[in-house]
mmCIF file of C-alpha atoms in Angstrom:
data_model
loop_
_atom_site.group_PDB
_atom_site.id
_atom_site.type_symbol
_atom_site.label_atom_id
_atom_site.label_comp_id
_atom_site.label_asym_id
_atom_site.label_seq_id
_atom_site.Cartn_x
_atom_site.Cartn_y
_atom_site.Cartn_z
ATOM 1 C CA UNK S 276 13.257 32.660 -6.669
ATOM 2 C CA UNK S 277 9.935 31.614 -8.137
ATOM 3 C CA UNK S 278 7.474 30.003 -6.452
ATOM 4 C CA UNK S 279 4.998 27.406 -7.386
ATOM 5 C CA UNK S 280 3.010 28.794 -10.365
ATOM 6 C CA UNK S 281 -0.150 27.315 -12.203
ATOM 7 C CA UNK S 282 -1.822 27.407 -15.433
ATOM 8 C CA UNK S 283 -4.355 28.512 -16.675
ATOM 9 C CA UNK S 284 -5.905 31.191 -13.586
ATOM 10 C CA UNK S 285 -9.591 30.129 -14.384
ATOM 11 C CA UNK S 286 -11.328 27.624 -17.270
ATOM 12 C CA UNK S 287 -14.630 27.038 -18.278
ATOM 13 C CA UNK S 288 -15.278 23.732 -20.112
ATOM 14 C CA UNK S 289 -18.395 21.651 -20.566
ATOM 15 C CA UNK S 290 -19.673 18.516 -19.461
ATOM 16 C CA UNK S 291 -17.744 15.587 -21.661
ATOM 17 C CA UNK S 292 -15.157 17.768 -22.595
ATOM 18 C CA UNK S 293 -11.274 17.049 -21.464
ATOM 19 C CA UNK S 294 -8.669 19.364 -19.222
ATOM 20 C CA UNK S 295 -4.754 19.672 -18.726
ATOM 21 C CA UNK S 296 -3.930 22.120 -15.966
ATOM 22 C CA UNK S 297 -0.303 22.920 -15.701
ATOM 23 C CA UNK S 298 1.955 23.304 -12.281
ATOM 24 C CA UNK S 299 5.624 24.169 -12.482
ATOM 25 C CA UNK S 300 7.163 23.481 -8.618
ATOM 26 C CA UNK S 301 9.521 25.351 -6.343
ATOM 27 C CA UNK S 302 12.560 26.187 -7.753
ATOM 28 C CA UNK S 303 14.712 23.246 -6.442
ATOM 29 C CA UNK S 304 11.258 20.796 -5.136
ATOM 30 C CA UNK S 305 11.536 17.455 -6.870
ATOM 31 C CA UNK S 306 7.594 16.361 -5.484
ATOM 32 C CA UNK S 307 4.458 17.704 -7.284
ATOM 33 C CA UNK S 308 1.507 17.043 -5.625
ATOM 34 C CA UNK S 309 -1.970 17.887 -6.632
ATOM 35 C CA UNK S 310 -5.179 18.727 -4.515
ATOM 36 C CA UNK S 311 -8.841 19.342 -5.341
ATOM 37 C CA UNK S 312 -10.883 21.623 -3.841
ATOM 38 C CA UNK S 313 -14.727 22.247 -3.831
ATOM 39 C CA UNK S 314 -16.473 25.622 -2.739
ATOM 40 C CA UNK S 315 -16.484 25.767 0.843
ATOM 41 C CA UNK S 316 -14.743 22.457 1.662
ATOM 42 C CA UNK S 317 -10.807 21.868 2.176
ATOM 43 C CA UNK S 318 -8.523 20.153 -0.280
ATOM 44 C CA UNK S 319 -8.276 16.845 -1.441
ATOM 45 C CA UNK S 320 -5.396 15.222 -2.110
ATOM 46 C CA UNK S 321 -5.384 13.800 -6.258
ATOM 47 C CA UNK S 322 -2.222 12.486 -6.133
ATOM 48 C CA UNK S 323 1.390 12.846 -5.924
ATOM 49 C CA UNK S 324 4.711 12.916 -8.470
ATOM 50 C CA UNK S 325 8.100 12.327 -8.228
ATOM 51 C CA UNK S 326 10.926 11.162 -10.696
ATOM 52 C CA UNK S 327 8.089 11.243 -13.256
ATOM 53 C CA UNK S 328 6.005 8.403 -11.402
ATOM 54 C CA UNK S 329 2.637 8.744 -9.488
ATOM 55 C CA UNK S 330 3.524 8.089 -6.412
ATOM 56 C CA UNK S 331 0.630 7.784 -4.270
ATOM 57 C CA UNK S 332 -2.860 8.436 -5.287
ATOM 58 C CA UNK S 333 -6.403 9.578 -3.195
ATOM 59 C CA UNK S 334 -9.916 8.513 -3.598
ATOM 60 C CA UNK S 335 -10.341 9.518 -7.664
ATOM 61 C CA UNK S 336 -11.875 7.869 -10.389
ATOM 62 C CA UNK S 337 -9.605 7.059 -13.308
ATOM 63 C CA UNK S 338 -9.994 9.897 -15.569
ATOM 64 C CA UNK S 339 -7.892 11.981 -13.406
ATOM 65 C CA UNK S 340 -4.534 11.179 -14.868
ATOM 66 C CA UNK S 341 -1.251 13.014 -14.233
ATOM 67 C CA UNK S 342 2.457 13.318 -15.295
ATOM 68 C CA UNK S 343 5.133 14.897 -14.582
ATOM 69 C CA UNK S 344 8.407 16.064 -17.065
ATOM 70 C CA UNK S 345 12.477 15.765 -16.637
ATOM 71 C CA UNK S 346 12.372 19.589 -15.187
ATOM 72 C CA UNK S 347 9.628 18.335 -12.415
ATOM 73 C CA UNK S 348 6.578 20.584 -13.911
ATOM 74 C CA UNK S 349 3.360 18.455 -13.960
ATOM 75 C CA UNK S 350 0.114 18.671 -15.511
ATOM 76 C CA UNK S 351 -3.348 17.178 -14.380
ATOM 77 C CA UNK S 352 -5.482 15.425 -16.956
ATOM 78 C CA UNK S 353 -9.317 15.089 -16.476
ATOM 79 C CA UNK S 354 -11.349 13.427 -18.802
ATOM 80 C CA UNK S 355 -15.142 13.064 -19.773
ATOM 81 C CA UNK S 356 -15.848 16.250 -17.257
ATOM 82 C CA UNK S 357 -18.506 16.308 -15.246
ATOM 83 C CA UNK S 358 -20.663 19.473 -13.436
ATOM 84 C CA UNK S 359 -19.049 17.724 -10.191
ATOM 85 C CA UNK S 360 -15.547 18.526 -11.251
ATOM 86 C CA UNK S 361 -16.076 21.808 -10.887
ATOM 87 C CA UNK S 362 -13.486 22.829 -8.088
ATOM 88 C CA UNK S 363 -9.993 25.253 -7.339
ATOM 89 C CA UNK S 364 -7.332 22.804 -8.210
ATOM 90 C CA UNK S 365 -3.915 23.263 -6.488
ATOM 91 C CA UNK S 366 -0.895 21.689 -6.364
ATOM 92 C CA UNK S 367 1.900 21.732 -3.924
ATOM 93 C CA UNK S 368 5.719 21.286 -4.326
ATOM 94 C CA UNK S 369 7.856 19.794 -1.901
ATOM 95 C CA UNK S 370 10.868 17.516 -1.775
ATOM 96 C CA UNK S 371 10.506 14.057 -1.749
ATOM 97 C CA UNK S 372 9.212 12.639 1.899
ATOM 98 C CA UNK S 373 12.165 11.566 3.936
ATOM 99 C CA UNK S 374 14.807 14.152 2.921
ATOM 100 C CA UNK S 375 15.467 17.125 5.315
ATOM 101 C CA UNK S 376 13.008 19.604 4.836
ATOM 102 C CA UNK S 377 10.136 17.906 2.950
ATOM 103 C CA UNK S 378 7.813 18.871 5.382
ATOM 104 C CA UNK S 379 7.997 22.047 3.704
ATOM 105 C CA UNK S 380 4.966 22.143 1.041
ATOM 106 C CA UNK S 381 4.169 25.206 -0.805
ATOM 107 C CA UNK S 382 0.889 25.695 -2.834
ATOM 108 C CA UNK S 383 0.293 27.075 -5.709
ATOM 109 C CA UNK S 384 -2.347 30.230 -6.826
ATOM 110 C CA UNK S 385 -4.815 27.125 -8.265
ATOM 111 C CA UNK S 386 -6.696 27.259 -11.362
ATOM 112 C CA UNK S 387 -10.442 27.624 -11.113
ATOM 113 C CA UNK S 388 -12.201 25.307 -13.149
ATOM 114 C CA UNK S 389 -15.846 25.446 -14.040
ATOM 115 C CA UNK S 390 -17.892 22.877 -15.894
ATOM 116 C CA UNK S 391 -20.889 23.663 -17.546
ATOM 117 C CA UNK J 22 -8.410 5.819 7.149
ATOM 118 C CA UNK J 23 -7.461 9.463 8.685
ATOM 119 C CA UNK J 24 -9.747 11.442 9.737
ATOM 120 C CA UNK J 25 -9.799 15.405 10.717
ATOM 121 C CA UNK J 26 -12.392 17.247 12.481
ATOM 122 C CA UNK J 27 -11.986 21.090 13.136
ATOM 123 C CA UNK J 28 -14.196 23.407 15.491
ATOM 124 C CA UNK J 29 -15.833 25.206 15.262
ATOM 125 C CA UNK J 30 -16.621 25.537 11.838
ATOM 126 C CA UNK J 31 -17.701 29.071 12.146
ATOM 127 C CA UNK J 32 -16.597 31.701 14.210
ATOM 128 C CA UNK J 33 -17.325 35.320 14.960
ATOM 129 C CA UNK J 34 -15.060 37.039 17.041
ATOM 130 C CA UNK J 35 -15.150 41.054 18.279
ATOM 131 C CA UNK J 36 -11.660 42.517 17.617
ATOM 132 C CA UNK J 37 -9.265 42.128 20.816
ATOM 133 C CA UNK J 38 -11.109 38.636 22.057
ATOM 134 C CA UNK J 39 -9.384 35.717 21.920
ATOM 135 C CA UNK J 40 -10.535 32.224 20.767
ATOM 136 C CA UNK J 41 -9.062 28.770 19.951
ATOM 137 C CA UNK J 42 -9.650 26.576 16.912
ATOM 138 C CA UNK J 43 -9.517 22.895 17.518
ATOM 139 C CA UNK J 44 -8.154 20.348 15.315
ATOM 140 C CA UNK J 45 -9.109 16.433 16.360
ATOM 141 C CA UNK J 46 -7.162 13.570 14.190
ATOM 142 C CA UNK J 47 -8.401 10.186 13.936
ATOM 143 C CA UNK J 48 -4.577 8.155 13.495
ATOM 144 C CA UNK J 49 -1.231 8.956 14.948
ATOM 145 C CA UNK J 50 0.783 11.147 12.728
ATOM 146 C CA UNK J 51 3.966 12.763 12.540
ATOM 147 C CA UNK J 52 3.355 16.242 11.450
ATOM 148 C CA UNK J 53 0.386 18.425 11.382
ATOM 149 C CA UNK J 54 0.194 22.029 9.670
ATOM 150 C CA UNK J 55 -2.254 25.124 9.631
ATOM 151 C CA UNK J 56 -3.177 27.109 6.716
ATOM 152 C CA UNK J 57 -4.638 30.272 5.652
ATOM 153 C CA UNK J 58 -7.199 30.719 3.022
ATOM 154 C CA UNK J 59 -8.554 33.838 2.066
ATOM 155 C CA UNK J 60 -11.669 34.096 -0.247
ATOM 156 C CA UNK J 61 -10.733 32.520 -3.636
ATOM 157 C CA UNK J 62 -7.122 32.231 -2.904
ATOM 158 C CA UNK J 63 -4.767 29.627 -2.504
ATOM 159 C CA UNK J 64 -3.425 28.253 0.978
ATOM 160 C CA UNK J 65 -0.753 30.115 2.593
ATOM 161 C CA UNK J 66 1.203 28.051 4.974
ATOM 162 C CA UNK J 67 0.948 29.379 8.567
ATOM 163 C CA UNK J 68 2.888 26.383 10.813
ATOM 164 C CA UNK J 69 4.235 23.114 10.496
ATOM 165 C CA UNK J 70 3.909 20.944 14.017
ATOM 166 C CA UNK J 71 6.464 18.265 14.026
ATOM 167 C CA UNK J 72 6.671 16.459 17.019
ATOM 168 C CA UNK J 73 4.709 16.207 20.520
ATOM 169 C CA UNK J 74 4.191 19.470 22.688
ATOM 170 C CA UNK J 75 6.037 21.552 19.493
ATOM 171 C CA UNK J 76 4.227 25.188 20.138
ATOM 172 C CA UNK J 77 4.830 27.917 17.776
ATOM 173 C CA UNK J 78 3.634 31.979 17.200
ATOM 174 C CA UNK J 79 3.587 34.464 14.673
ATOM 175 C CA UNK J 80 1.940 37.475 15.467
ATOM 176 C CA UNK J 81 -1.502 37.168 17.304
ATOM 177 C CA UNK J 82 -1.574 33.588 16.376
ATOM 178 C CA UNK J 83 -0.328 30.355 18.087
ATOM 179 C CA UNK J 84 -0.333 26.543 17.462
ATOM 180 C CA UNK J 85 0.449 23.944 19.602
ATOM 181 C CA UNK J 86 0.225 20.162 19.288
ATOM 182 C CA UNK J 87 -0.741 17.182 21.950
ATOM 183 C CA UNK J 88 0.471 13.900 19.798
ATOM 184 C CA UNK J 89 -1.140 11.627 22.205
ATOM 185 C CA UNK J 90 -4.593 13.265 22.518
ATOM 186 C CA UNK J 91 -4.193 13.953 18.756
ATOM 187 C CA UNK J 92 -5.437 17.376 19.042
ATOM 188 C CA UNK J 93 -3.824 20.635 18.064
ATOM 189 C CA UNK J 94 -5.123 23.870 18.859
ATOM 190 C CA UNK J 95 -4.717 27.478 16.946
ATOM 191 C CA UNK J 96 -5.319 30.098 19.790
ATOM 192 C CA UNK J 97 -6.035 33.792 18.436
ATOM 193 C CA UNK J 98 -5.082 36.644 20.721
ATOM 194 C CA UNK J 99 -6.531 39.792 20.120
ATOM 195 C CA UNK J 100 -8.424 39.243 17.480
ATOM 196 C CA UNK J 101 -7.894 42.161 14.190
ATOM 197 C CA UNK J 102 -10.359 42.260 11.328
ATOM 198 C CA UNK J 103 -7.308 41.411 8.910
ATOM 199 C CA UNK J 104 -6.989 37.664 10.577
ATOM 200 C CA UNK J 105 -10.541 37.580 9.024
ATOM 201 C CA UNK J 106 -10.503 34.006 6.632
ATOM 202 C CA UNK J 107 -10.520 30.131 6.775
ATOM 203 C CA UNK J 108 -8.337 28.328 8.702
ATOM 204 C CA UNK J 109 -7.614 24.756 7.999
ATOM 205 C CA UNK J 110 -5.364 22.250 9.754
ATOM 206 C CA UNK J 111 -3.787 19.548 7.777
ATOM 207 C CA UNK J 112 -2.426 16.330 9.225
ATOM 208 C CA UNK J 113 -0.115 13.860 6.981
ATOM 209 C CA UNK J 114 -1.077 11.028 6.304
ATOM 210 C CA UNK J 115 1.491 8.421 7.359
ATOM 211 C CA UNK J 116 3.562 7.615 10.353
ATOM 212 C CA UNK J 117 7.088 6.621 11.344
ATOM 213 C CA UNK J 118 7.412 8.301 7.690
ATOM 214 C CA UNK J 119 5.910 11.301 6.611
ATOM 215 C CA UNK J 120 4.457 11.310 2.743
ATOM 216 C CA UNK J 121 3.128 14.790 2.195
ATOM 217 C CA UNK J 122 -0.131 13.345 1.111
ATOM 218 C CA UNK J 123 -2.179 15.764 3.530
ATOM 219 C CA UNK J 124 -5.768 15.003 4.669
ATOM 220 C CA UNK J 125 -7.525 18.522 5.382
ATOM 221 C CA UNK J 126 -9.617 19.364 7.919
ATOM 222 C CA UNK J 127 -12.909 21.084 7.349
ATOM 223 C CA UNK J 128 -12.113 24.440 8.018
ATOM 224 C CA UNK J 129 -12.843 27.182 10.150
ATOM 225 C CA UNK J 130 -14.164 30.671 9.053
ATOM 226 C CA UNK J 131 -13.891 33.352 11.022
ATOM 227 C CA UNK J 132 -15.090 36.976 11.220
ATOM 228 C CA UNK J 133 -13.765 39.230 13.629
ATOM 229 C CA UNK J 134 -16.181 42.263 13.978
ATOM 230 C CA UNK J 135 -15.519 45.636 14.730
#
């Protein structure tokens, strides 16, 4: 049974330049969600995908955009990069809140992305 | 707007002491989990707290959770070099209705020494 994987492992891009990272859930989680992290703070929450709709959304500027496909894999957009964006970005699978088990939420390995 | 505070945010333990790591939440909440993060890794999922007084152990580690102080504590006994990493708590967002949008806590590293 797979777990949550993530594409690319690392990516370096430059400032102005656009990003898709790629998250494929939990065999049989419907929920993608998607966190940001900077060196040496915790995880922000992006936002969050299910049935192919954003859900719920955290404190990001517009040119973090999402979607998510039919077979509940999801990518993460970012536009117009800046040095700030540099961060581990991880997602998280889960079903969706209120079924039995949801509060089960498994990360992914992250991708590392550096802007130059 | 949730807030959560860990402490310490750095500790340095001898091997066999024990500590406690303290997670403080700002808004009632109906579940509250602990991760592991080791140097640039992802989070692995350590315990999910679901309801008031809910304690739980693995190993030398143990959580436990006060819903009406809004504090839940990680207590280390006998500290080993391998539990050597970042520690963060994670409360959800929403109550009466969880949404698995998770506000972290700060973190906590710790180094156990020989």
């Amino acid at each position: 049974d797979a777990g949550v994987t993530q594409s690319p492992t690392h990516l370096i891009k430059t400032r102005g330049q656009q990003v898709t990272l790629r998250c494929s859930p939990k065999s049989g989680h419907d929920t993608v969600s998607w966190y940001q992290q900077a060196l040496g703070q915790g995880p922000q929450f992006i936002f969050q995908y299910y049935e192919e709709e954003e859900r719920q959304r955290g404190n990001f500027p517009d040119r973090f955009s999402g979607h998510q496909f039919p077979n509940y894999s999801s990518e993460l957009n970012v536009n117009a990069l800046l040095l700030g964006d540099s961060a581990l970005y991880l997602c998280a699978s889960s079903l969706i809140p209120g079924t039995p088990s949801s509060y089960e939420q498994y990360f992914g390995p992250g991708t590392r992305l550096t802007v130059t | 707007e949730l807030k959560v505070e860990q402490n310490p945010l750095f500790l340095s333990m001898q091997e066999g002491k024990n500590y406690t790591i303290y997670c403080n939440y700002s808004t009632t909440s109906d579940r509250l989990y602990w991760y592991r993060q080791d140097p640039g890794k992802s989070l692995e999922s350590l315990f999910v707290l679901l309801s008031n007084g809910a304690v739980k152990q693995e190993g030398r580690l143990m959580a436990s959770l006060d819903t009406k102080a809004r504090l839940s504590t990680l207590h280390i006994t006998a500290a080993v070099h391998d539990l050597s990493a970042t520690y963060f708590c994670a409360v959800d967002s929403s109550y009466g209705g969880a949404t698995n949008k998770l506000i972290f806590g700060t973190g906590t590293l710790l180094a156990v020494q020989p």
